[in-house]
Amino acid sequence: MDVPPLIWVLTVAGIVALLVFDFIFHVRRAHIPTLKEAVIWSSVYVGIALCFGLGVSVFGGASPGAEYFAGYITEKALSVDNLFVFLVIMNSFGVPREDQQKVLLFGIAFALVARTVFILLGAALITTFAWVFYLFGLILLITAGNMFRPEGTEEKSADNIMTRLTQRLFHTADYYDGDKLLTLQDGKRTLTPMLLVMVAIAGTDILFALDSIPAIFGLTQDVFIVFTANAFALLGLRQLYFLIDGLLNRLIFLSYGLALILGFIGVKLMLHALHENNVPFINDGEPVPVVEFDTALSLTVIVAVLGVTVLASLLSPRGKVRAAVSAARRDVVNYLDPAYTADPGERNRIFAKLLAEEQQLRRIGPKHRQQAKDEKEVMDLIAQARQQHEENTPAKDHPKQDRFDGPDNGSR
């Protein structure tokens, strides 16, 4: 599409305005979003993305519109998969539930900046070197192969080179001071673990961009569509995190579905590279006559694979068992951790969830019990949570001490 500079300026300004609005009206005051809040604002951001796509279709044409929707759906699905890692990072660092919104918004803002750099770099490489399509296709095929051997969510690590470097260069406190990045420890200004969390998120965002940018360039080479599809897929990710928090463990086949999609796009890129070939040692530097997949087929494959993947995950008995054990383990660990949240309402919500999850675990039949490897350990932890809840119930209305008011409070 031929996009005038004014449209570029207005689009970027609109995206920045949405981020600023999100920070001022939702994130600046630390709180735990309600389900209603998450549903409303997730719908708003998806609605904005869909309206933008319709605008692209009306003013740019059906083909650019289809490219936008194919890119948006793919990037959104990859973003949902990335939420697993964000969840692990925040659990690993013991981020208070009410402060997780700020970490997520920082991650979204950093991802937008990082991906914009990668998009501009990728566009410049594609324009200058046609062989880059081979490289992008190879990256996606390798990524798809790795995703067919997915690790469990609990096995993923929040540790990365940026986190280790920050820990080595800077002394950090061993406790949170609300959502502050700096605190006073022994009379000296010290970094809080909140900074380490943001560094870990930033490092992870860069790794994600290495997969997502080649994927969308496999669907369209229009820089405006690549940028906007990425931006609108990222906007609203914070609300989506709290909306599908309990559903993440159910999507056991999502990695397989994304592997198929990335593999399909990788093949598409390879075919396109052959069609545009100028590499001397391939067909003497001449284009190779091959079949190419059009945008309509790509969009159909993406939607179909994601639909089958999500339905299979939700209907799978194995998925239900695995999700029940994983969700119960996470909730009981959070409940038993006094550093998890200072909000009594959130603790009561987790305990109510635990009671329901306990009943669900008790209903696991012999056929699927072998898949619930940690069931006994989780049930023992739930028993501890019950005992703790009974001990604390008489004083539940008493004001609780802020867990972040000093190093003596410790951290998880």
Tab-separated table of C-alpha atoms in Angstrom:
chain	number	residue	atom	x	y	z
A	1	MET	CA	0.000	0.000	0.000
A	2	ASP	CA	1.039	3.590	-0.601
A	3	VAL	CA	0.608	5.057	2.893
A	4	PRO	CA	0.971	8.864	3.165
A	5	PRO	CA	3.274	10.195	5.921
A	6	LEU	CA	0.273	11.786	7.655
A	7	ILE	CA	-1.379	8.362	8.082
A	8	TRP	CA	1.879	7.000	9.527
A	9	VAL	CA	2.061	9.883	12.010
A	10	LEU	CA	-1.594	9.537	13.037
A	11	THR	CA	-1.272	5.752	13.446
A	12	VAL	CA	1.861	5.945	15.604
A	13	ALA	CA	0.329	8.789	17.639
A	14	GLY	CA	-2.823	6.719	18.196
A	15	ILE	CA	-0.817	3.693	19.393
A	16	VAL	CA	1.250	5.828	21.784
A	17	ALA	CA	-1.943	7.494	23.054
A	18	LEU	CA	-3.448	4.063	23.828
A	19	LEU	CA	-0.339	3.104	25.833
A	20	VAL	CA	-0.403	6.385	27.751
A	21	PHE	CA	-4.131	5.993	28.420
A	22	ASP	CA	-3.530	2.449	29.667
A	23	PHE	CA	-0.847	3.633	32.067
A	24	ILE	CA	-2.695	6.667	33.465
A	25	PHE	CA	-6.131	5.112	33.904
A	26	HIS	CA	-5.330	1.471	34.645
A	27	VAL	CA	-1.739	0.805	35.657
A	28	ARG	CA	-0.551	3.852	37.597
A	29	ARG	CA	-2.623	2.791	40.617
A	30	ALA	CA	-1.531	-0.694	41.615
A	31	HIS	CA	-4.541	-3.019	41.725
A	32	ILE	CA	-5.714	-6.435	40.611
A	33	PRO	CA	-8.046	-6.190	37.584
A	34	THR	CA	-11.461	-7.725	38.025
A	35	LEU	CA	-12.776	-10.210	35.476
A	36	LYS	CA	-15.286	-7.596	34.287
A	37	GLU	CA	-12.531	-5.033	33.744
A	38	ALA	CA	-10.387	-7.557	31.835
A	39	VAL	CA	-13.321	-8.624	29.623
A	40	ILE	CA	-14.363	-5.053	28.783
A	41	TRP	CA	-10.911	-3.756	27.912
A	42	SER	CA	-9.828	-6.899	26.072
A	43	SER	CA	-12.939	-6.496	23.920
A	44	VAL	CA	-12.179	-2.810	23.378
A	45	TYR	CA	-8.639	-3.488	22.134
A	46	VAL	CA	-9.714	-6.379	19.903
A	47	GLY	CA	-12.501	-4.159	18.563
A	48	ILE	CA	-10.025	-1.374	17.766
A	49	ALA	CA	-7.769	-3.867	15.947
A	50	LEU	CA	-10.687	-5.259	13.918
A	51	CYS	CA	-11.932	-1.772	12.992
A	52	PHE	CA	-8.441	-0.833	11.878
A	53	GLY	CA	-8.329	-3.966	9.722
A	54	LEU	CA	-11.658	-3.072	8.151
A	55	GLY	CA	-10.264	0.394	7.422
A	56	VAL	CA	-7.255	-1.187	5.698
A	57	SER	CA	-9.626	-3.348	3.615
A	58	VAL	CA	-11.821	-0.388	2.635
A	59	PHE	CA	-9.091	2.147	1.824
A	60	GLY	CA	-6.252	-0.208	0.856
A	61	GLY	CA	-8.056	-3.072	-0.809
A	62	ALA	CA	-9.104	-6.637	-0.063
A	63	SER	CA	-5.604	-8.099	-0.416
A	64	PRO	CA	-3.891	-5.740	2.098
A	65	GLY	CA	-6.863	-6.255	4.419
A	66	ALA	CA	-6.425	-10.033	4.280
A	67	GLU	CA	-2.681	-9.630	4.872
A	68	TYR	CA	-3.371	-7.480	7.932
A	69	PHE	CA	-5.813	-9.969	9.446
A	70	ALA	CA	-3.496	-12.929	8.730
A	71	GLY	CA	-0.627	-11.059	10.383
A	72	TYR	CA	-2.734	-9.864	13.319
A	73	ILE	CA	-4.140	-13.331	14.090
A	74	THR	CA	-0.685	-14.933	13.841
A	75	GLU	CA	0.955	-12.322	16.066
A	76	LYS	CA	-1.915	-12.499	18.569
A	77	ALA	CA	-1.568	-16.282	18.805
A	78	LEU	CA	2.197	-15.976	19.286
A	79	SER	CA	1.562	-13.336	21.973
A	80	VAL	CA	-0.759	-15.700	23.863
A	81	ASP	CA	1.971	-18.342	23.790
A	82	ASN	CA	4.390	-15.717	25.113
A	83	LEU	CA	2.099	-15.145	28.085
A	84	PHE	CA	3.175	-18.569	29.395
A	85	VAL	CA	6.728	-17.280	29.708
A	86	PHE	CA	5.610	-13.966	31.237
A	87	LEU	CA	3.682	-15.979	33.824
A	88	VAL	CA	6.782	-18.033	34.656
A	89	ILE	CA	8.957	-14.918	34.911
A	90	MET	CA	6.613	-13.163	37.329
A	91	ASN	CA	6.118	-16.293	39.428
A	92	SER	CA	9.887	-16.892	39.517
A	93	PHE	CA	10.524	-13.380	40.807
A	94	GLY	CA	7.500	-13.402	43.113
A	95	VAL	CA	5.981	-10.258	41.592
A	96	PRO	CA	3.004	-9.098	43.712
A	97	ARG	CA	-0.248	-9.724	41.884
A	98	GLU	CA	-1.297	-6.072	42.086
A	99	ASP	CA	1.998	-4.935	40.484
A	100	GLN	CA	1.990	-7.395	37.585
A	101	GLN	CA	0.071	-4.949	35.381
A	102	LYS	CA	2.965	-2.487	35.363
A	103	VAL	CA	5.440	-5.223	34.419
A	104	LEU	CA	3.206	-6.332	31.544
A	105	LEU	CA	2.709	-2.787	30.250
A	106	PHE	CA	6.466	-2.220	30.325
A	107	GLY	CA	6.915	-5.465	28.400
A	108	ILE	CA	4.385	-4.343	25.785
A	109	ALA	CA	6.021	-0.925	25.373
A	110	PHE	CA	9.501	-2.434	25.105
A	111	ALA	CA	8.276	-5.073	22.652
A	112	LEU	CA	6.794	-2.350	20.436
A	113	VAL	CA	10.112	-0.504	20.331
A	114	ALA	CA	12.171	-3.680	19.796
A	115	ARG	CA	9.879	-4.996	17.074
A	116	THR	CA	9.830	-1.639	15.284
A	117	VAL	CA	13.625	-1.799	15.071
A	118	PHE	CA	13.481	-5.397	13.803
A	119	ILE	CA	10.752	-4.497	11.283
A	120	LEU	CA	12.787	-1.615	9.824
A	121	LEU	CA	15.912	-3.775	9.740
A	122	GLY	CA	14.026	-6.673	8.148
A	123	ALA	CA	12.437	-4.420	5.525
A	124	ALA	CA	15.841	-2.955	4.630
A	125	LEU	CA	17.388	-6.422	4.307
A	126	ILE	CA	14.522	-7.747	2.172
A	127	THR	CA	14.716	-4.745	-0.143
A	128	THR	CA	18.487	-5.104	-0.550
A	129	PHE	CA	19.029	-8.868	-0.386
A	130	ALA	CA	16.460	-11.305	-1.809
A	131	TRP	CA	18.277	-14.219	-0.148
A	132	VAL	CA	17.036	-12.963	3.257
A	133	PHE	CA	13.775	-14.839	2.525
A	134	TYR	CA	15.775	-18.070	2.708
A	135	LEU	CA	17.159	-17.012	6.089
A	136	PHE	CA	13.738	-16.051	7.459
A	137	GLY	CA	12.229	-19.297	6.200
A	138	LEU	CA	15.028	-21.316	7.817
A	139	ILE	CA	14.536	-19.501	11.151
A	140	LEU	CA	10.819	-20.326	11.138
A	141	LEU	CA	11.354	-23.972	10.181
A	142	ILE	CA	13.908	-24.420	12.994
A	143	THR	CA	11.571	-22.659	15.450
A	144	ALA	CA	8.675	-24.875	14.353
A	145	GLY	CA	10.806	-27.985	14.886
A	146	ASN	CA	11.753	-26.857	18.387
A	147	MET	CA	8.100	-26.135	19.242
A	148	PHE	CA	7.167	-29.730	18.449
A	149	ARG	CA	9.222	-30.598	21.534
A	150	PRO	CA	7.631	-28.119	23.963
A	151	GLU	CA	8.728	-27.966	27.575
A	152	GLY	CA	6.192	-27.746	30.352
A	153	THR	CA	5.422	-24.262	31.595
A	154	GLU	CA	6.982	-25.052	34.964
A	155	GLU	CA	10.271	-26.073	33.311
A	156	LYS	CA	10.843	-22.787	31.496
A	157	SER	CA	13.288	-20.383	33.073
A	158	ALA	CA	13.037	-16.676	33.730
A	159	ASP	CA	16.819	-16.490	33.668
A	160	ASN	CA	18.465	-14.915	30.637
A	161	ILE	CA	21.725	-13.162	29.828
A	162	MET	CA	20.311	-9.668	30.434
A	163	THR	CA	19.061	-10.656	33.896
A	164	ARG	CA	22.378	-12.267	34.836
A	165	LEU	CA	24.321	-9.241	33.566
A	166	THR	CA	22.128	-6.835	35.569
A	167	GLN	CA	22.546	-8.926	38.721
A	168	ARG	CA	26.319	-8.954	38.232
A	169	LEU	CA	26.670	-5.222	37.560
A	170	PHE	CA	24.185	-3.902	40.108
A	171	HIS	CA	23.371	-4.774	43.696
A	172	THR	CA	19.663	-5.443	44.156
A	173	ALA	CA	17.556	-5.592	47.298
A	174	ASP	CA	15.951	-8.876	48.306
A	175	TYR	CA	12.490	-7.371	48.761
A	176	TYR	CA	9.953	-5.326	46.801
A	177	ASP	CA	9.066	-1.756	47.670
A	178	GLY	CA	5.686	-1.580	45.980
A	179	ASP	CA	6.274	-1.073	42.261
A	180	LYS	CA	9.343	1.121	42.746
A	181	LEU	CA	12.565	0.405	40.855
A	182	LEU	CA	14.723	1.949	43.615
A	183	THR	CA	14.525	1.654	47.383
A	184	LEU	CA	16.593	2.517	50.455
A	185	GLN	CA	18.519	-0.358	52.021
A	186	ASP	CA	20.878	0.361	54.913
A	187	GLY	CA	20.664	4.045	54.015
A	188	LYS	CA	21.754	3.484	50.406
A	189	ARG	CA	19.723	3.614	47.217
A	190	THR	CA	19.365	0.082	45.873
A	191	LEU	CA	17.632	-1.483	42.901
A	192	THR	CA	14.565	-3.596	43.705
A	193	PRO	CA	13.725	-6.985	42.137
A	194	MET	CA	11.123	-5.114	40.050
A	195	LEU	CA	13.945	-3.897	37.797
A	196	LEU	CA	15.222	-7.458	37.338
A	197	VAL	CA	11.732	-8.570	36.326
A	198	MET	CA	11.538	-5.835	33.705
A	199	VAL	CA	15.003	-6.718	32.411
A	200	ALA	CA	13.951	-10.382	32.138
A	201	ILE	CA	10.788	-9.376	30.270
A	202	ALA	CA	12.824	-7.137	27.937
A	203	GLY	CA	15.294	-9.918	27.158
A	204	THR	CA	12.429	-12.307	26.462
A	205	ASP	CA	10.738	-9.757	24.184
A	206	ILE	CA	13.865	-9.561	22.035
A	207	LEU	CA	13.908	-13.356	21.639
A	208	PHE	CA	10.207	-13.349	20.741
A	209	ALA	CA	10.816	-10.715	18.061
A	210	LEU	CA	13.342	-12.996	16.353
A	211	ASP	CA	10.489	-15.435	15.640
A	212	SER	CA	7.496	-13.162	15.168
A	213	ILE	CA	9.020	-10.690	12.700
A	214	PRO	CA	10.120	-13.336	10.151
A	215	ALA	CA	6.678	-14.941	10.557
A	216	ILE	CA	4.755	-11.834	9.576
A	217	PHE	CA	7.190	-10.968	6.773
A	218	GLY	CA	6.253	-14.374	5.409
A	219	LEU	CA	2.664	-13.153	5.127
A	220	THR	CA	3.278	-9.619	3.851
A	221	GLN	CA	6.209	-7.381	2.996
A	222	ASP	CA	4.185	-4.198	3.477
A	223	VAL	CA	5.961	-2.401	6.353
A	224	PHE	CA	2.818	-0.504	7.394
A	225	ILE	CA	0.828	-3.744	7.714
A	226	VAL	CA	3.690	-5.521	9.483
A	227	PHE	CA	4.009	-2.689	12.010
A	228	THR	CA	0.292	-2.198	12.700
A	229	ALA	CA	-0.480	-5.932	12.937
A	230	ASN	CA	2.296	-6.292	15.528
A	231	ALA	CA	1.244	-3.188	17.436
A	232	PHE	CA	-2.444	-4.096	17.671
A	233	ALA	CA	-1.593	-7.695	18.595
A	234	LEU	CA	0.475	-6.391	21.527
A	235	LEU	CA	-2.034	-3.756	22.669
A	236	GLY	CA	-4.509	-5.330	25.044
A	237	LEU	CA	-2.112	-8.147	25.938
A	238	ARG	CA	-2.087	-6.951	29.552
A	239	GLN	CA	-5.865	-7.291	29.844
A	240	LEU	CA	-5.782	-10.618	28.024
A	241	TYR	CA	-3.269	-11.937	30.565
A	242	PHE	CA	-5.712	-11.441	33.426
A	243	LEU	CA	-8.672	-12.607	31.330
A	244	ILE	CA	-7.268	-15.996	30.284
A	245	ASP	CA	-4.962	-16.470	33.269
A	246	GLY	CA	-6.764	-19.640	34.313
A	247	LEU	CA	-7.106	-20.844	30.725
A	248	LEU	CA	-3.402	-20.781	29.847
A	249	ASN	CA	-2.744	-24.205	31.340
A	250	ARG	CA	-5.606	-25.672	29.296
A	251	LEU	CA	-4.045	-24.794	25.934
A	252	ILE	CA	-1.773	-27.841	25.926
A	253	PHE	CA	-1.702	-28.141	22.130
A	254	LEU	CA	-1.131	-24.446	21.387
A	255	SER	CA	2.601	-24.958	20.843
A	256	TYR	CA	1.868	-27.672	18.274
A	257	GLY	CA	-0.598	-25.442	16.461
A	258	LEU	CA	1.861	-22.546	16.392
A	259	ALA	CA	4.576	-24.931	15.178
A	260	LEU	CA	2.366	-25.934	12.238
A	261	ILE	CA	1.626	-22.279	11.435
A	262	LEU	CA	5.280	-21.226	11.637
A	263	GLY	CA	6.258	-24.274	9.570
A	264	PHE	CA	3.656	-23.359	6.943
A	265	ILE	CA	4.901	-19.763	6.806
A	266	GLY	CA	8.497	-21.007	6.671
A	267	VAL	CA	7.669	-23.143	3.614
A	268	LYS	CA	5.813	-20.166	2.122
A	269	LEU	CA	8.922	-18.012	2.569
A	270	MET	CA	11.153	-20.669	1.012
A	271	LEU	CA	8.870	-20.914	-2.029
A	272	HIS	CA	8.808	-17.139	-2.348
A	273	ALA	CA	12.616	-17.066	-2.073
A	274	LEU	CA	12.863	-19.613	-4.887
A	275	HIS	CA	10.413	-17.588	-6.983
A	276	GLU	CA	12.553	-14.440	-6.489
A	277	ASN	CA	15.848	-16.340	-6.498
A	278	ASN	CA	19.095	-14.599	-7.428
A	279	VAL	CA	21.480	-16.793	-5.411
A	280	PRO	CA	24.169	-17.960	-7.876
A	281	PHE	CA	24.400	-21.579	-6.691
A	282	ILE	CA	20.630	-22.150	-6.917
A	283	ASN	CA	19.353	-22.640	-10.489
A	284	ASP	CA	22.311	-20.565	-11.762
A	285	GLY	CA	20.910	-17.483	-10.057
A	286	GLU	CA	17.640	-17.623	-11.988
A	287	PRO	CA	14.123	-17.657	-10.471
A	288	VAL	CA	12.698	-21.133	-9.908
A	289	PRO	CA	9.131	-21.738	-11.178
A	290	VAL	CA	7.307	-22.886	-8.022
A	291	VAL	CA	3.773	-22.682	-6.665
A	292	GLU	CA	3.212	-19.883	-4.142
A	293	PHE	CA	0.529	-19.684	-1.448
A	294	ASP	CA	-1.719	-16.642	-1.703
A	295	THR	CA	-2.883	-14.571	1.274
A	296	ALA	CA	-6.392	-16.060	1.307
A	297	LEU	CA	-4.979	-19.581	1.689
A	298	SER	CA	-2.581	-18.408	4.388
A	299	LEU	CA	-5.392	-16.783	6.363
A	300	THR	CA	-7.537	-19.934	6.030
A	301	VAL	CA	-4.727	-22.211	7.229
A	302	ILE	CA	-3.929	-19.964	10.214
A	303	VAL	CA	-7.556	-19.703	11.379
A	304	ALA	CA	-8.225	-23.434	10.848
A	305	VAL	CA	-5.103	-24.609	12.687
A	306	LEU	CA	-5.719	-22.285	15.642
A	307	GLY	CA	-9.385	-23.296	15.830
A	308	VAL	CA	-8.582	-27.017	15.854
A	309	THR	CA	-5.734	-26.472	18.342
A	310	VAL	CA	-7.856	-24.553	20.842
A	311	LEU	CA	-10.824	-26.949	20.583
A	312	ALA	CA	-8.590	-30.011	20.937
A	313	SER	CA	-6.910	-28.466	24.004
A	314	LEU	CA	-10.211	-27.602	25.698
A	315	LEU	CA	-11.852	-30.965	24.962
A	316	SER	CA	-8.849	-33.178	25.713
A	317	PRO	CA	-9.201	-35.225	28.960
A	318	ARG	CA	-5.418	-35.162	29.301
A	319	GLY	CA	-5.502	-31.406	28.960
A	320	LYS	CA	-8.135	-31.082	31.677
A	321	VAL	CA	-6.095	-33.206	34.093
A	322	ARG	CA	-2.860	-31.422	33.380
A	323	ALA	CA	-4.537	-28.024	33.624
A	324	ALA	CA	-6.204	-28.934	36.939
A	325	VAL	CA	-2.937	-30.021	38.553
A	326	SER	CA	-0.940	-27.068	37.185
A	327	ALA	CA	-3.564	-24.495	38.173
A	328	ALA	CA	-3.970	-25.969	41.669
A	329	ARG	CA	-0.211	-26.074	42.211
A	330	ARG	CA	0.210	-22.450	41.172
A	331	ASP	CA	-2.738	-21.201	43.230
A	332	VAL	CA	-1.786	-23.075	46.391
A	333	VAL	CA	1.823	-21.855	46.191
A	334	ASN	CA	0.567	-18.302	45.777
A	335	TYR	CA	-1.887	-18.646	48.664
A	336	LEU	CA	0.730	-20.065	51.037
A	337	ASP	CA	3.148	-17.276	50.120
A	338	PRO	CA	2.456	-14.250	52.369
A	339	ALA	CA	4.450	-12.143	49.917
A	340	TYR	CA	2.135	-12.841	46.976
A	341	THR	CA	-0.408	-10.101	47.629
A	342	ALA	CA	-1.468	-7.650	50.307
A	343	ASP	CA	-5.067	-7.675	49.068
A	344	PRO	CA	-7.345	-9.811	51.335
A	345	GLY	CA	-9.918	-10.030	48.557
A	346	GLU	CA	-7.369	-11.592	46.229
A	347	ARG	CA	-6.378	-14.150	48.874
A	348	ASN	CA	-10.022	-15.087	49.395
A	349	ARG	CA	-10.483	-15.410	45.628
A	350	ILE	CA	-7.505	-17.774	45.388
A	351	PHE	CA	-8.754	-19.867	48.303
A	352	ALA	CA	-12.201	-20.214	46.720
A	353	LYS	CA	-10.518	-21.339	43.504
A	354	LEU	CA	-8.455	-23.859	45.492
A	355	LEU	CA	-11.573	-25.445	46.952
A	356	ALA	CA	-13.030	-25.905	43.460
A	357	GLU	CA	-9.704	-27.235	42.140
A	358	GLU	CA	-9.448	-29.641	45.063
A	359	GLN	CA	-12.824	-31.140	44.156
A	360	GLN	CA	-11.751	-31.378	40.530
A	361	LEU	CA	-8.584	-33.266	41.514
A	362	ARG	CA	-10.599	-35.679	43.652
A	363	ARG	CA	-12.726	-36.514	40.609
A	364	ILE	CA	-9.748	-37.623	38.494
A	365	GLY	CA	-10.420	-41.222	37.496
A	366	PRO	CA	-7.894	-44.081	37.537
A	367	LYS	CA	-7.550	-43.872	33.746
A	368	HIS	CA	-6.021	-40.384	33.912
A	369	ARG	CA	-4.519	-40.452	37.405
A	370	GLN	CA	-1.093	-41.454	36.076
A	371	GLN	CA	-0.983	-38.159	34.174
A	372	ALA	CA	-1.413	-36.236	37.433
A	373	LYS	CA	2.158	-36.855	38.564
A	374	ASP	CA	2.182	-34.186	41.269
A	375	GLU	CA	-1.362	-34.720	42.505
A	376	LYS	CA	-0.420	-35.993	45.969
A	377	GLU	CA	2.046	-33.174	46.553
A	378	VAL	CA	-0.533	-30.596	45.457
A	379	MET	CA	-3.242	-32.122	47.679
A	380	ASP	CA	-0.871	-31.962	50.660
A	381	LEU	CA	-0.244	-28.288	49.943
A	382	ILE	CA	-3.976	-27.637	49.685
A	383	ALA	CA	-4.388	-29.234	53.129
A	384	GLN	CA	-1.814	-26.761	54.462
A	385	ALA	CA	-3.715	-23.911	52.812
A	386	ARG	CA	-6.950	-25.075	54.478
A	387	GLN	CA	-5.249	-25.089	57.864
A	388	GLN	CA	-3.737	-21.653	57.293
A	389	HIS	CA	-7.096	-20.275	56.163
A	390	GLU	CA	-8.822	-21.605	59.296
A	391	GLU	CA	-6.154	-20.033	61.497
A	392	ASN	CA	-6.458	-16.659	59.765
A	393	THR	CA	-10.234	-16.531	59.383
A	394	PRO	CA	-10.991	-14.985	62.825
A	395	ALA	CA	-8.653	-12.083	62.034
A	396	LYS	CA	-9.532	-11.740	58.371
A	397	ASP	CA	-10.919	-8.224	58.818
A	398	HIS	CA	-7.861	-6.904	60.590
A	399	PRO	CA	-5.621	-4.615	58.517
A	400	LYS	CA	-2.630	-6.445	57.062
A	401	GLN	CA	0.918	-5.130	57.160
A	402	ASP	CA	2.362	-4.117	53.784
A	403	ARG	CA	4.742	-6.878	52.860
A	404	PHE	CA	7.061	-4.491	51.033
A	405	ASP	CA	7.953	-2.137	53.905
A	406	GLY	CA	11.381	-3.568	54.608
A	407	PRO	CA	13.907	-6.297	53.988
A	408	ASP	CA	12.796	-8.216	57.069
A	409	ASN	CA	9.628	-9.153	55.195
A	410	GLY	CA	11.712	-11.242	52.822
A	411	SER	CA	10.672	-12.412	49.391
A	412	ARG	CA	9.516	-15.618	47.869
